[in-house]
Amino acid sequence: MIRDKCAIVVGASSGIGEAAAVQLARRGYRVALVARREHELRKIAERINSRSPAGEERALVFAHDVTHFNEVPELFDRIAQSLGGLTLVVYAAGVMPRVEPEEYDFSKDLKMVEVNLLGMIVWLNEAAQLFTRLQAGTIVGIGSIAGDRGRKGQPVYNTSKGAQAIYLETLRNRLAKHNVRVVTIKPGYIDTLMTRGMGNLLWMISAEEAGRLVANAAETARATVYVPARWRIVAWLLVHIPSFIFRRLDA
Amino acid sequence: MTEPPVNPDQALGPRHWARVDGWGMAVRSFGYLFHPRTADEIRNVYDLARGAGKTIVLRGAGRSYGDAAINNEGIVLDLCGMDRVISWEPDTGIIELEPGVTIQKLWQTIIADGYWPPVVSGTMHTTMGGCAAMNVHGKNNFKVGPFGDHIIEFDLLLPSGEIRTCDRAGNARLFHAAVSGFGMLGCFIRLKMKMKKVCSGLLRIEAFHTRNLQEMVDEFEDRVADADYLVGWIDTVAGGSGLGRGIVHQANYLREGEDPRPADSLTISAQELPAHLFGIMPKSLIYLLMRPFINNPGVRLINASKYWSSRIALRGACYCQSHGAFAFLLDYVPNWKLAYGAGGLIQYQSFLPRGRAVAAFEAILRAAHSAGLPPYLGVFKKHRPDPFLLTHALDGYSLAMDFRVTASNRQRLWSLAGELDQIVLDNGGRFYFAKDATLQLWSIDKFLPPANIEAFLALKHECDPENILQSDLSKRLFGKRFSAEVTQQSL
């Protein structure tokens, strides 16, 4: 019999991914930590396992660069097999390099599309197929409120997040009949490496708090969750501001 | 800490993990799903199961209502990919098929040559292997016997890898056991069958109402000599004086010359069911319209409307209908089971000897009503005995009843089924493995002759001594009796 409460967190070496993995392990999940930086993963796994009930290895480590797309099908199987089951996949890998107002650097753009979007697609395609066969499971994609509108500062980051939201919505619509939940998380400002040095940001919450909210959403939510929830109001306003005003307001 | 070790048994890895349900969705399982396309690929899975200490269930289209095609924690061999028509001879009506060929593919292959399958299930999506293993029947069972009566020969792939060719002359014992043997002796990999020549793609239908079960049985008995098909719908929620009331449909093949343009109806398009309701609504969405009515008051309303409109409109109604439209009632609304909600449904079908059928079925309906669990669909058919070892058929009648399963009624429903089993067994009745989800371990000894059970267990020991072929149904009904030691003792 496959085990219940088994999760893969892709992008677990820092930020929301790390915090979500820790939260899930605390809630009894066996969690596969996937990221490029093996050293960080091992430290997180040690922290999780040291707090796990005696003899229980709740965190497993799998070093992987999400832009190595061809490795994913085999690795996905190996992880599911090692976990002994799979009920949840969280895709939290993401990059947002600094982009100057007049900068159009394709290498940065490509990286964002590869990590944020294509990596998500290749991982969640695997999850979708397995969960379809199992007629159960939850997929969580960490998008961003940045994907709700085309803002001047980060053209391709916003594009990757907007595309993620559409991809996750299509998965949700495809998989609903198979009893699979697909949750889109749209965080506002979270205190992570990504936001360091950006000054005093509105409604900033800690990564730990974000991880707790992501884990809550993974267990119960059905569609899109803003983290924290008050960002839904901001998002609604942003979406409804006419373009000719928005382009003047947008920093 | 190093990267965790991986289970070397990749062959049963996540690519094969699957939840596999009984068609009625009321019984579920987790299994390792394989899709072989050749006999050698089946052999490989047999070997894999042996090596991994797993059991295998053979599965066709998965249309068995209960747990006949599921195997919790075991391997599920889905044979739908073995769906080739090996040969078809229009001159003789002889066809050779792989086990995954569906009834749909079968009739589509032969219709233009003026043939129709002699026995079809109520859905065209069942497979040859499944139909043979369950020895299914049609609405003409009283006249032409079950599916197995039309099989000339088959190849059975045993778990040892050996292929046994069986017909009524050679390997007759195995022939009569594998058909009806619910996939426990080996896998059909080739079936040779005889199709029925028809003069038209149309049937002449006569429809009329009956006020109670006795009247329905009387009509069946009066018409049995002339009818090619007979089927009754029963308003299973009606009680009191309306208990067992229903509608009978009789169908007859058209004789030579009766259809002036047979070529028009002997086509695939003439036999297809309509794709839309009222020409606009896709059939795949109709179950959503049904959903609000799948409850006691809803079914009461629908059934009463259907019955009373038949009394007014169907007085001796006579019309022509295609074979497909008459035969495949279950396919009019794709996935109609979803209207039953997440808990799904079970079908309780029992077979009772002719002389006891009316009283016993009335007692069954009353018991269901008293329990507050009226069935939502009832289908009545006439049967005749056949020579297959574990047959469900007898000289009498069957009533198939669909019950909605919910989280809150499940326990009561299963205990009602136990109560109904007693009525059936007390009256010398039988059950059908393709439908069953509720019988208990001791049940088979009460309705199958001991000699048949012993003969079947002896063949199981001979063909599958390692007891590789199992299903949740076999585990539920036969317990440990398949294992060699127990079989030896029983012999």
XYZ file of C-alpha atoms in Angstrom:
742
model
C 0.000 0.000 0.000
C 1.308 3.454 -0.748
C 1.809 5.753 2.195
C -0.395 8.683 3.013
C 1.011 12.192 3.637
C 4.023 12.172 1.331
C 5.142 15.416 -0.286
C 7.707 16.714 -2.714
C 8.769 20.336 -2.261
C 10.723 21.643 -5.234
C 12.760 24.699 -4.313
C 13.073 23.704 -0.665
C 16.505 25.144 0.061
C 15.259 28.565 1.192
C 12.350 30.969 1.454
C 8.759 29.830 1.126
C 9.752 26.351 -0.087
C 11.917 25.709 2.951
C 9.296 27.062 5.330
C 6.533 25.013 3.682
C 8.646 21.843 3.883
C 9.319 22.394 7.579
C 5.625 23.038 8.230
C 4.550 19.944 6.308
C 7.030 17.749 8.180
C 5.693 19.172 11.430
C 2.220 18.102 10.316
C 3.335 14.520 9.800
C 4.297 14.579 6.120
C 7.273 12.699 4.770
C 8.897 15.377 2.626
C 11.343 15.112 -0.253
C 13.430 18.287 -0.356
C 14.443 19.145 -3.903
C 16.743 22.005 -4.861
C 20.086 22.770 -6.473
C 21.950 23.597 -3.252
C 22.527 20.242 -1.622
C 24.384 21.620 1.384
C 21.438 23.825 2.392
C 19.009 20.964 1.839
C 20.969 18.689 4.117
C 20.962 21.273 6.895
C 17.206 21.672 6.575
C 16.714 17.891 6.479
C 18.827 17.493 9.627
C 16.772 20.145 11.358
C 13.515 18.414 10.359
C 14.695 14.915 11.189
C 16.111 15.940 14.539
C 12.626 17.108 15.513
C 10.830 14.062 14.048
C 9.563 11.281 16.258
C 12.340 8.816 17.097
C 13.452 6.660 14.231
C 11.358 8.499 11.695
C 13.114 10.107 8.743
C 10.644 12.755 7.667
C 12.948 14.618 5.260
C 14.804 13.143 2.279
C 17.251 15.113 0.170
C 17.424 15.171 -3.621
C 19.844 17.626 -5.220
C 18.527 18.767 -8.593
C 18.680 21.805 -10.842
C 15.139 22.441 -12.092
C 16.479 23.602 -15.444
C 17.746 20.065 -16.114
C 14.353 19.174 -17.498
C 15.308 15.763 -18.904
C 16.199 14.460 -15.468
C 12.767 15.071 -14.023
C 10.690 12.019 -15.070
C 13.228 9.553 -13.720
C 13.900 11.614 -10.598
C 10.194 12.083 -9.923
C 9.684 8.306 -9.964
C 12.704 7.717 -7.780
C 11.466 10.233 -5.212
C 7.915 8.853 -5.150
C 9.329 5.365 -4.744
C 11.617 6.490 -1.933
C 8.820 8.265 -0.139
C 6.674 5.174 -0.541
C 3.776 7.234 -1.837
C 2.872 10.708 -2.960
C -0.031 12.930 -2.004
C 1.307 16.456 -2.459
C 3.707 18.294 -4.768
C 4.675 21.890 -4.022
C 6.580 23.806 -6.685
C 8.289 26.726 -4.974
C 11.420 27.183 -7.072
C 11.703 30.718 -8.363
C 14.202 33.401 -9.258
C 13.863 37.168 -9.674
C 17.163 38.746 -10.631
C 17.460 42.503 -10.332
C 16.413 44.155 -13.581
C 17.123 47.832 -14.283
C 14.325 50.028 -15.678
C 15.826 50.110 -19.163
C 17.395 46.667 -19.073
C 16.459 43.894 -21.514
C 18.838 41.069 -20.657
C 17.715 37.901 -22.358
C 19.944 35.651 -20.279
C 18.152 36.850 -17.122
C 14.799 36.483 -18.885
C 15.593 32.944 -19.978
C 16.598 31.954 -16.472
C 13.318 33.255 -15.025
C 11.253 31.434 -17.634
C 13.232 28.248 -17.171
C 13.159 28.176 -13.379
C 9.798 29.759 -12.659
C 7.739 28.402 -15.537
C 9.314 25.514 -17.446
C 10.567 23.850 -14.283
C 7.080 24.072 -12.842
C 5.580 22.582 -15.991
C 7.932 19.630 -16.169
C 7.503 18.789 -12.469
C 3.777 19.300 -12.288
C 3.155 17.404 -15.525
C 4.643 14.402 -13.770
C 2.518 15.041 -10.695
C -0.609 15.424 -12.820
C -0.074 12.061 -14.467
C 0.552 10.179 -11.247
C -2.333 11.847 -9.412
C -4.638 11.075 -12.326
C -3.771 7.397 -11.994
C -4.216 7.568 -8.221
C -7.419 9.627 -8.499
C -6.140 11.705 -5.615
C -3.493 14.233 -4.721
C -2.775 17.932 -4.346
C -0.613 20.187 -6.471
C 0.513 23.533 -5.123
C 2.231 26.129 -7.281
C 3.823 29.189 -5.716
C 2.926 31.996 -8.087
C 2.844 35.640 -7.157
C 0.618 38.647 -6.988
C 3.161 39.979 -9.504
C 1.499 37.773 -12.116
C -1.806 39.609 -11.848
C -0.686 42.659 -13.781
C 2.050 43.687 -16.237
C 4.173 45.987 -14.120
C 7.076 47.996 -15.530
C 9.790 46.824 -13.179
C 9.923 43.105 -13.938
C 8.533 42.305 -17.392
C 9.595 38.662 -17.569
C 9.218 37.825 -13.880
C 5.638 39.065 -14.090
C 5.169 37.155 -17.324
C 6.452 33.929 -15.791
C 4.125 34.343 -12.808
C 1.152 35.186 -15.001
C 1.849 32.146 -17.166
C 2.176 29.990 -14.055
C -1.280 31.105 -12.939
C -2.795 30.132 -16.293
C -0.968 26.804 -16.340
C -2.144 26.009 -12.799
C -5.693 26.975 -13.678
C -5.706 24.634 -16.662
C -4.340 21.829 -14.500
C -7.056 22.559 -11.958
C -9.737 22.329 -14.621
C -8.244 19.178 -16.121
C -7.759 17.343 -12.864
C -10.904 18.268 -10.941
C -12.730 15.222 -12.272
C -9.895 13.038 -11.023
C -10.280 14.240 -7.452
C -7.005 16.189 -7.648
C -6.783 19.681 -6.122
C -4.573 22.291 -7.738
C -3.841 25.318 -5.592
C -2.279 28.554 -6.810
C -0.528 30.480 -4.063
C -0.055 34.190 -4.662
C 2.224 35.581 -1.999
C 2.556 39.260 -1.383
C 5.842 40.455 0.136
C 7.590 37.715 2.086
C 10.812 38.190 3.993
C 13.081 35.969 1.880
C 16.341 36.284 -0.035
C 14.302 37.488 -3.000
C 13.078 40.569 -1.159
C 16.240 41.415 0.794
C 17.415 44.925 0.111
C 14.093 46.050 -1.292
C 13.477 48.314 1.658
C 10.394 48.565 3.808
C 7.736 46.588 1.965
C 3.979 46.633 2.485
C 2.502 43.957 4.746
C 5.718 41.934 4.767
C 5.390 38.625 6.624
C 8.041 36.133 7.627
C 8.845 33.098 5.500
C 7.756 30.895 8.422
C 4.322 32.498 8.471
C 4.093 32.124 4.701
C 5.091 28.459 5.021
C 2.316 27.910 7.540
C -0.242 29.532 5.239
C 1.009 27.489 2.267
C 0.703 24.274 4.285
C -2.832 25.283 5.307
C -3.717 25.880 1.675
C -2.168 22.570 0.645
C -4.454 20.781 3.070
C -7.724 22.538 2.352
C -7.758 25.134 -0.435
C -9.371 24.517 -3.811
C -8.206 27.329 -6.079
C -6.209 30.527 -5.572
C -4.954 31.636 -2.176
C -3.320 34.997 -1.476
C -0.684 34.910 1.239
C -1.626 36.624 3.447
C -5.291 36.815 2.458
C -5.543 40.619 2.558
C -3.531 40.781 -0.664
C -6.649 39.567 -2.466
C -8.133 43.048 -2.011
C -5.004 44.707 -3.359
C -4.956 42.299 -6.282
C -8.586 43.053 -7.049
C -7.863 46.767 -7.083
C -4.730 46.335 -9.192
C -6.562 44.263 -11.768
C -9.346 46.828 -12.077
C -7.231 49.968 -12.460
C -7.438 51.138 -16.070
C -4.178 50.808 -18.011
C -3.697 54.491 -18.662
C -3.761 55.150 -14.906
C -1.869 52.002 -13.945
C 1.122 52.867 -16.106
C 1.456 56.189 -14.281
C 1.049 54.720 -10.793
C 3.333 51.752 -11.328
C 6.824 52.267 -10.020
C 23.215 11.726 5.546
C 23.371 10.236 2.057
C 20.764 10.092 -0.655
C 18.205 7.533 0.422
C 18.405 4.034 -1.064
C 15.856 3.279 -3.727
C 13.768 0.175 -3.758
C 15.374 -2.011 -6.441
C 11.980 -3.285 -7.468
C 11.442 -0.472 -9.970
C 9.119 -2.687 -11.944
C 6.320 -1.927 -9.490
C 7.266 1.740 -9.257
C 5.144 4.874 -9.455
C 4.594 4.514 -13.241
C 2.300 1.620 -12.361
C 0.624 3.011 -9.244
C -3.070 3.477 -9.782
C -6.305 3.591 -7.962
C -8.633 1.108 -9.594
C -12.332 1.106 -8.775
C -15.215 -1.196 -9.392
C -17.459 0.340 -12.023
C -20.078 1.306 -9.445
C -17.430 3.306 -7.515
C -18.634 1.801 -4.243
C -15.609 -0.476 -3.930
C -12.119 0.834 -4.523
C -8.568 -0.373 -4.523
C -4.973 0.621 -5.005
C -3.055 -1.486 -7.510
C -0.096 -1.715 -9.869
C -1.535 -1.204 -13.326
C -0.084 -2.828 -16.460
C -1.269 -2.613 -20.050
C 0.093 -5.617 -21.959
C -0.426 -5.778 -25.708
C 0.863 -9.287 -26.412
C 0.886 -12.723 -24.806
C 4.595 -12.317 -24.098
C 3.963 -9.085 -22.229
C 1.351 -10.898 -20.124
C 3.911 -13.621 -19.421
C 6.354 -10.951 -18.277
C 3.811 -9.631 -15.796
C 3.083 -13.172 -14.585
C 6.822 -13.556 -13.927
C 7.011 -10.158 -12.283
C 4.146 -11.046 -9.944
C 5.776 -14.325 -9.066
C 9.078 -12.590 -8.297
C 7.518 -9.796 -6.287
C 5.091 -12.026 -4.399
C 2.122 -10.161 -5.837
C -1.209 -11.409 -7.152
C -2.802 -10.418 -10.452
C -6.346 -9.532 -11.399
C -7.341 -9.631 -15.060
C -9.324 -6.578 -16.093
C -11.117 -5.736 -19.302
C -13.075 -2.517 -19.532
C -13.659 -2.580 -15.780
C -17.446 -2.677 -16.200
C -18.093 -5.137 -13.400
C -20.149 -3.199 -10.868
C -18.405 -4.657 -7.831
C -14.907 -5.903 -7.062
C -14.438 -8.539 -9.772
C -11.801 -6.529 -11.641
C -9.903 -4.955 -8.771
C -7.167 -6.336 -6.567
C -6.111 -4.179 -3.670
C -2.320 -4.013 -3.330
C -1.950 -6.378 -6.255
C -1.264 -6.123 -9.956
C -4.041 -5.123 -12.321
C -3.626 -6.435 -15.848
C -5.656 -4.127 -18.069
C -6.207 -6.011 -21.298
C -7.926 -3.247 -23.271
C -4.789 -2.801 -25.377
C -5.101 -6.316 -26.782
C -7.953 -5.327 -29.023
C -7.197 -6.765 -32.434
C -9.719 -8.562 -34.584
C -7.583 -11.528 -35.655
C -9.859 -12.782 -38.418
C -13.416 -12.311 -39.663
C -15.133 -14.585 -42.164
C -18.405 -13.089 -43.362
C -19.280 -16.301 -45.231
C -19.432 -18.352 -42.065
C -19.913 -15.696 -39.381
C -16.816 -16.948 -37.541
C -14.667 -14.312 -35.879
C -11.436 -14.550 -33.886
C -10.722 -11.821 -31.390
C -8.255 -10.708 -28.784
C -9.632 -10.272 -25.262
C -9.651 -6.465 -25.238
C -11.969 -6.124 -28.242
C -15.125 -4.411 -27.049
C -18.677 -5.312 -28.021
C -18.664 -1.941 -29.777
C -15.695 -2.850 -31.946
C -17.204 -6.277 -32.558
C -20.535 -5.034 -33.893
C -18.847 -2.292 -35.869
C -16.678 -4.951 -37.538
C -19.530 -7.232 -38.592
C -22.611 -5.052 -39.105
C -22.039 -4.215 -42.763
C -21.837 -7.929 -43.562
C -25.283 -8.468 -42.066
C -24.269 -9.839 -38.665
C -24.866 -8.905 -35.044
C -23.276 -10.427 -31.900
C -25.552 -13.201 -30.632
C -25.225 -11.996 -27.022
C -24.497 -8.450 -25.888
C -24.448 -6.785 -22.494
C -26.446 -3.651 -21.704
C -23.379 -1.571 -22.526
C -21.234 -1.912 -25.633
C -18.082 -1.052 -23.726
C -17.473 -4.477 -22.193
C -14.637 -6.586 -23.591
C -14.579 -10.103 -24.989
C -12.313 -11.339 -22.209
C -14.559 -9.861 -19.545
C -17.739 -11.147 -21.183
C -16.283 -14.663 -21.414
C -14.867 -14.687 -17.882
C -18.168 -13.500 -16.439
C -20.212 -15.452 -18.995
C -22.469 -12.455 -19.458
C -26.013 -12.653 -20.736
C -28.243 -10.432 -22.802
C -31.933 -9.743 -22.984
C -32.196 -12.952 -25.026
C -30.694 -15.277 -22.418
C -33.873 -17.367 -22.270
C -33.511 -18.078 -25.976
C -29.822 -18.245 -26.913
C -28.052 -18.813 -23.612
C -25.094 -16.819 -22.319
C -22.014 -15.446 -24.064
C -20.144 -18.731 -23.532
C -22.666 -20.664 -25.611
C -21.395 -18.799 -28.685
C -17.708 -19.346 -28.091
C -16.341 -22.081 -30.321
C -12.797 -22.155 -29.031
C -10.341 -20.092 -27.041
C -6.698 -19.919 -26.035
C -6.100 -19.530 -22.327
C -2.718 -18.287 -21.123
C -2.038 -19.919 -17.782
C 0.148 -18.285 -15.116
C 2.821 -20.878 -15.918
C 3.092 -19.333 -19.389
C 1.513 -22.341 -21.061
C -1.242 -21.734 -23.594
C -4.162 -24.155 -23.530
C -6.527 -24.271 -26.464
C -9.977 -25.247 -25.297
C -13.216 -26.169 -27.022
C -16.140 -28.411 -26.202
C -14.262 -31.492 -27.402
C -10.715 -30.800 -26.228
C -10.128 -29.532 -22.712
C -13.897 -29.445 -22.270
C -13.603 -29.307 -18.498
C -11.435 -26.202 -18.665
C -13.624 -24.756 -21.417
C -16.670 -24.841 -19.167
C -14.766 -23.566 -16.141
C -12.770 -20.692 -17.654
C -15.996 -19.325 -19.112
C -17.778 -18.249 -15.903
C -14.522 -18.630 -13.952
C -14.157 -14.833 -13.435
C -10.552 -14.768 -14.591
C -9.215 -17.118 -11.956
C -7.809 -19.843 -14.211
C -5.967 -17.982 -16.940
C -6.133 -15.128 -19.388
C -8.118 -15.462 -22.590
C -5.817 -14.350 -25.377
C -7.867 -15.534 -28.361
C -11.572 -16.200 -28.619
C -13.254 -17.763 -31.623
C -16.963 -17.070 -31.828
C -19.947 -17.460 -34.121
C -21.919 -14.330 -34.962
C -25.625 -14.165 -35.773
C -26.806 -13.450 -39.311
C -29.507 -10.760 -39.391
C -31.698 -9.609 -42.272
C -31.867 -6.019 -41.079
C -30.245 -3.592 -38.702
C -33.665 -3.026 -37.159
C -35.704 -4.889 -34.580
C -39.475 -4.841 -34.210
C -40.276 -3.640 -30.707
C -43.469 -4.062 -28.764
C -43.842 -2.216 -25.479
C -46.555 -2.482 -22.856
C -47.062 -2.016 -19.144
C -47.654 -4.632 -16.482
C -49.380 -3.850 -13.187
C -47.378 -6.165 -10.965
C -44.686 -8.820 -11.011
C -47.092 -11.698 -11.531
C -48.457 -9.979 -14.590
C -44.942 -9.399 -15.892
C -44.015 -13.048 -15.433
C -47.253 -14.128 -17.117
C -46.467 -11.916 -20.097
C -42.927 -13.282 -20.323
C -44.239 -16.858 -20.225
C -46.847 -16.144 -22.891
C -44.350 -14.508 -25.198
C -41.241 -16.568 -24.616
C -41.829 -18.863 -27.580
C -42.116 -16.017 -30.086
C -39.829 -13.326 -28.708
C -36.180 -12.920 -29.584
C -35.578 -10.496 -26.720
C -37.588 -9.717 -23.591
C -36.763 -7.226 -20.895
C -38.775 -5.659 -18.112
C -38.290 -2.362 -16.338
C -39.651 -2.359 -12.813
C -40.696 0.647 -10.792
C -38.737 -0.444 -7.765
C -39.883 2.384 -5.507
C -43.620 1.721 -5.932
C -45.195 -0.164 -3.061
C -48.644 -1.352 -2.076
C -50.802 -2.386 -4.983
C -48.199 -1.019 -7.391
C -45.456 -3.310 -6.093
C -43.496 -4.682 -9.029
C -45.328 -2.709 -11.686
C -43.362 -2.030 -14.822
C -42.931 -1.939 -18.548
C -42.012 -4.842 -20.830
C -40.170 -4.509 -24.121
C -40.242 -7.389 -26.534
C -37.968 -7.296 -29.587
C -37.883 -9.527 -32.621
C -35.493 -9.745 -35.541
C -37.059 -8.736 -38.825
C -37.510 -11.639 -41.232
C -36.177 -11.716 -44.766
C -38.111 -9.203 -46.848
C -39.656 -7.336 -43.920
C -37.125 -4.542 -44.215
C -37.303 -3.220 -47.784
C -33.915 -1.489 -47.466
C -31.763 -3.526 -45.082
C -28.542 -1.939 -46.339
C -29.645 1.387 -44.827
C -29.766 0.020 -41.294
C -26.842 -2.393 -41.569
C -24.346 0.411 -41.133
C -22.341 1.751 -38.239
C -24.009 5.149 -38.395
C -27.501 3.615 -38.273
C -26.586 1.698 -35.113
C -24.838 4.507 -33.254
C -26.677 6.096 -30.356
C -27.534 9.783 -30.684
C -24.691 12.055 -29.595
C -26.930 14.803 -28.231
C -30.079 15.106 -26.167
C -32.777 17.036 -28.039
C -30.146 17.558 -30.731
C -28.181 20.085 -28.694
C -27.133 18.937 -25.238
C -24.013 16.740 -25.303
C -24.807 13.330 -23.869
C -21.796 13.545 -21.611
C -23.542 16.267 -19.567
C -26.910 14.576 -19.148
C -25.914 12.974 -15.871
C -25.854 16.479 -14.395
C -29.568 16.791 -15.176
C -30.189 13.428 -13.541
C -28.346 14.279 -10.355
C -31.122 16.257 -8.588
C -33.488 13.317 -9.084
C -31.294 10.542 -7.706
C -32.968 10.441 -4.318
C -36.125 8.811 -2.975
C -38.660 11.516 -3.948
C -36.906 12.208 -7.249
C -36.891 8.589 -8.356
C -40.474 8.167 -7.161
C -41.505 11.070 -9.367
C -39.544 9.887 -12.415
C -40.661 6.276 -12.095
C -44.314 7.152 -11.604
C -44.195 9.462 -14.630
C -42.553 6.765 -16.698
C -44.999 4.085 -15.633
C -48.164 6.168 -16.061
C -47.056 7.629 -19.364
C -46.427 4.091 -20.566
C -49.991 3.139 -19.602
C -51.274 5.954 -21.737
C -48.797 6.028 -24.595
C -47.543 2.470 -24.924
C -50.806 0.580 -25.277
C -49.542 -2.082 -27.624
C -47.012 0.340 -29.112
C -45.104 -1.298 -31.930
C -42.175 0.315 -33.683
C -38.773 -0.406 -35.188
C -35.495 0.380 -33.486
C -31.860 -0.362 -34.314
C -30.094 -3.230 -32.565
C -27.777 -0.722 -30.908
C -30.567 1.501 -29.612
C -32.434 -1.479 -28.159
C -29.425 -3.306 -26.731
C -27.278 -0.602 -25.198
C -29.611 1.251 -22.870
C -26.786 1.844 -20.412
C -24.881 3.853 -23.013
C -27.552 6.477 -23.644
C -26.152 8.571 -20.829
C -22.356 8.252 -20.600
C -21.110 8.054 -17.035
C -24.648 8.034 -15.669
C -23.144 6.500 -12.543
C -21.813 9.955 -11.640
C -25.406 11.040 -11.034
C -25.308 8.749 -7.997
C -22.731 10.992 -6.333
C -19.376 10.256 -4.764
C -20.494 7.091 -2.962
C -21.460 5.442 -6.231
C -23.852 2.553 -6.525
C -24.079 -1.185 -6.192
C -26.178 -3.457 -8.313
C -27.866 -6.322 -6.551
C -28.894 -8.940 -9.091
C -30.363 -12.220 -8.003
C -31.647 -15.140 -10.051
C -34.617 -17.150 -8.865
C -36.267 -20.332 -10.091
C -39.367 -19.760 -12.188
C -41.900 -21.019 -9.655
C -40.551 -18.928 -6.804
C -39.543 -15.771 -8.594
C -42.637 -13.635 -8.051
C -42.981 -14.226 -4.325
C -39.247 -13.943 -3.700
C -38.779 -10.746 -5.713
C -41.805 -9.220 -4.004
C -40.269 -10.114 -0.654
C -36.990 -8.539 -1.786
C -38.675 -5.301 -2.813
C -40.645 -5.168 0.442
C -37.491 -5.741 2.470
C -35.724 -2.912 0.644
C -38.682 -0.590 1.191
C -38.916 -1.518 4.894
C -35.229 -0.743 5.308
C -35.838 2.675 3.783
C -33.450 1.824 0.966
C -35.500 1.496 -2.193
C -33.521 0.615 -5.302
C -33.584 3.271 -8.007
C -33.551 1.017 -11.052
C -34.918 -2.465 -11.587
C -34.393 -4.642 -14.658
C -36.146 -7.957 -15.067
C -34.977 -10.765 -17.376
C -35.704 -14.389 -18.139
C -32.989 -17.041 -18.096
C -32.269 -20.648 -18.873
C -29.687 -23.035 -17.409
C -26.316 -23.430 -19.102
C -23.443 -25.905 -18.758
C -20.816 -23.547 -17.329
C -19.318 -24.471 -13.992
C -19.963 -21.315 -11.971
C -22.963 -20.100 -13.917
C -25.428 -17.697 -12.436
C -28.198 -18.723 -14.792
C -31.093 -21.030 -14.018
C -34.569 -21.751 -15.313
C -36.165 -18.624 -13.988
C -35.876 -14.888 -13.702
C -33.470 -12.252 -12.504
C -34.057 -8.841 -11.027
C -31.149 -6.389 -11.130
C -31.541 -3.460 -8.753
C -29.338 -0.386 -8.463
C -28.865 1.040 -4.984
C -27.297 4.388 -4.278
C -24.429 4.175 -1.807
C -23.721 7.049 0.561
C -21.453 7.373 3.558
C -24.482 7.293 5.829
C -26.354 4.363 4.260
C -23.449 2.085 3.389
C -23.594 -0.058 6.484
C -27.377 -0.383 6.356
C -27.189 -1.227 2.663
C -24.710 -4.025 3.205
C -26.816 -5.453 5.983
C -29.900 -5.188 3.766
C -27.984 -7.102 1.091
C -27.325 -9.825 3.655
C -31.054 -9.961 4.385
C -31.850 -10.195 0.671
C -29.212 -12.928 0.236
C -31.147 -15.012 2.723
C -34.376 -14.613 0.765
C -32.613 -15.596 -2.457
C -30.844 -18.588 -0.925
C -33.976 -19.825 0.861
C -35.662 -19.905 -2.523
C -32.895 -21.727 -4.371
C -31.572 -18.625 -6.116
C -28.184 -17.638 -7.488
C -25.894 -14.633 -7.894
C -23.750 -13.129 -10.589
C -20.062 -12.312 -10.080
C -20.083 -9.457 -12.616
C -22.472 -7.536 -10.389
C -21.793 -8.650 -6.871
C -20.218 -6.443 -4.217
C -21.793 -7.705 -1.018
C -21.885 -11.523 -0.802
C -19.992 -13.075 2.062
C -17.472 -15.850 2.431
C -19.998 -18.580 3.098
C -22.363 -17.566 0.304
C -21.034 -19.584 -2.612
C -21.566 -22.873 -0.802
C -25.229 -22.012 -0.513
C -25.916 -21.392 -4.184
C -23.314 -23.314 -6.182
C -23.454 -27.119 -6.208
C -20.611 -28.569 -4.076
C -19.423 -30.680 -7.005
C -19.036 -27.562 -9.138
C -17.053 -25.773 -6.454
C -14.768 -28.756 -5.976
C -14.244 -29.154 -9.703
C -13.429 -25.462 -9.981
C -10.971 -25.562 -7.082
C -9.283 -28.612 -8.619
C -8.844 -26.717 -11.879
C -7.587 -23.669 -10.005
C -4.954 -25.838 -8.386
C -4.019 -27.362 -11.723
C -3.901 -24.145 -13.765
C -2.700 -21.694 -11.126
C -1.030 -23.671 -8.333
C 0.751 -20.578 -7.015
C -2.580 -18.786 -6.722
C -1.386 -15.791 -8.700
C -4.735 -14.900 -10.221
C -6.937 -13.306 -7.603
C -9.360 -10.448 -7.278
C -10.968 -8.663 -4.371
C -14.068 -10.663 -5.278
C -12.238 -13.991 -5.163
C -10.690 -13.089 -1.815
C -14.092 -12.073 -0.471
C -15.938 -15.187 -1.657
C -13.307 -17.918 -1.664
C -11.062 -16.736 1.176
C -8.081 -19.060 1.380
C -9.686 -21.892 -0.541
C -7.622 -21.142 -3.646
C -4.367 -22.032 -1.962
C -3.044 -25.481 -2.876
C -3.047 -26.873 0.664
C -6.665 -26.017 1.292
C -7.651 -27.267 -2.157
C -5.875 -30.552 -1.567
C -7.658 -30.963 1.738
C -11.007 -30.225 0.204
C -10.327 -32.812 -2.485
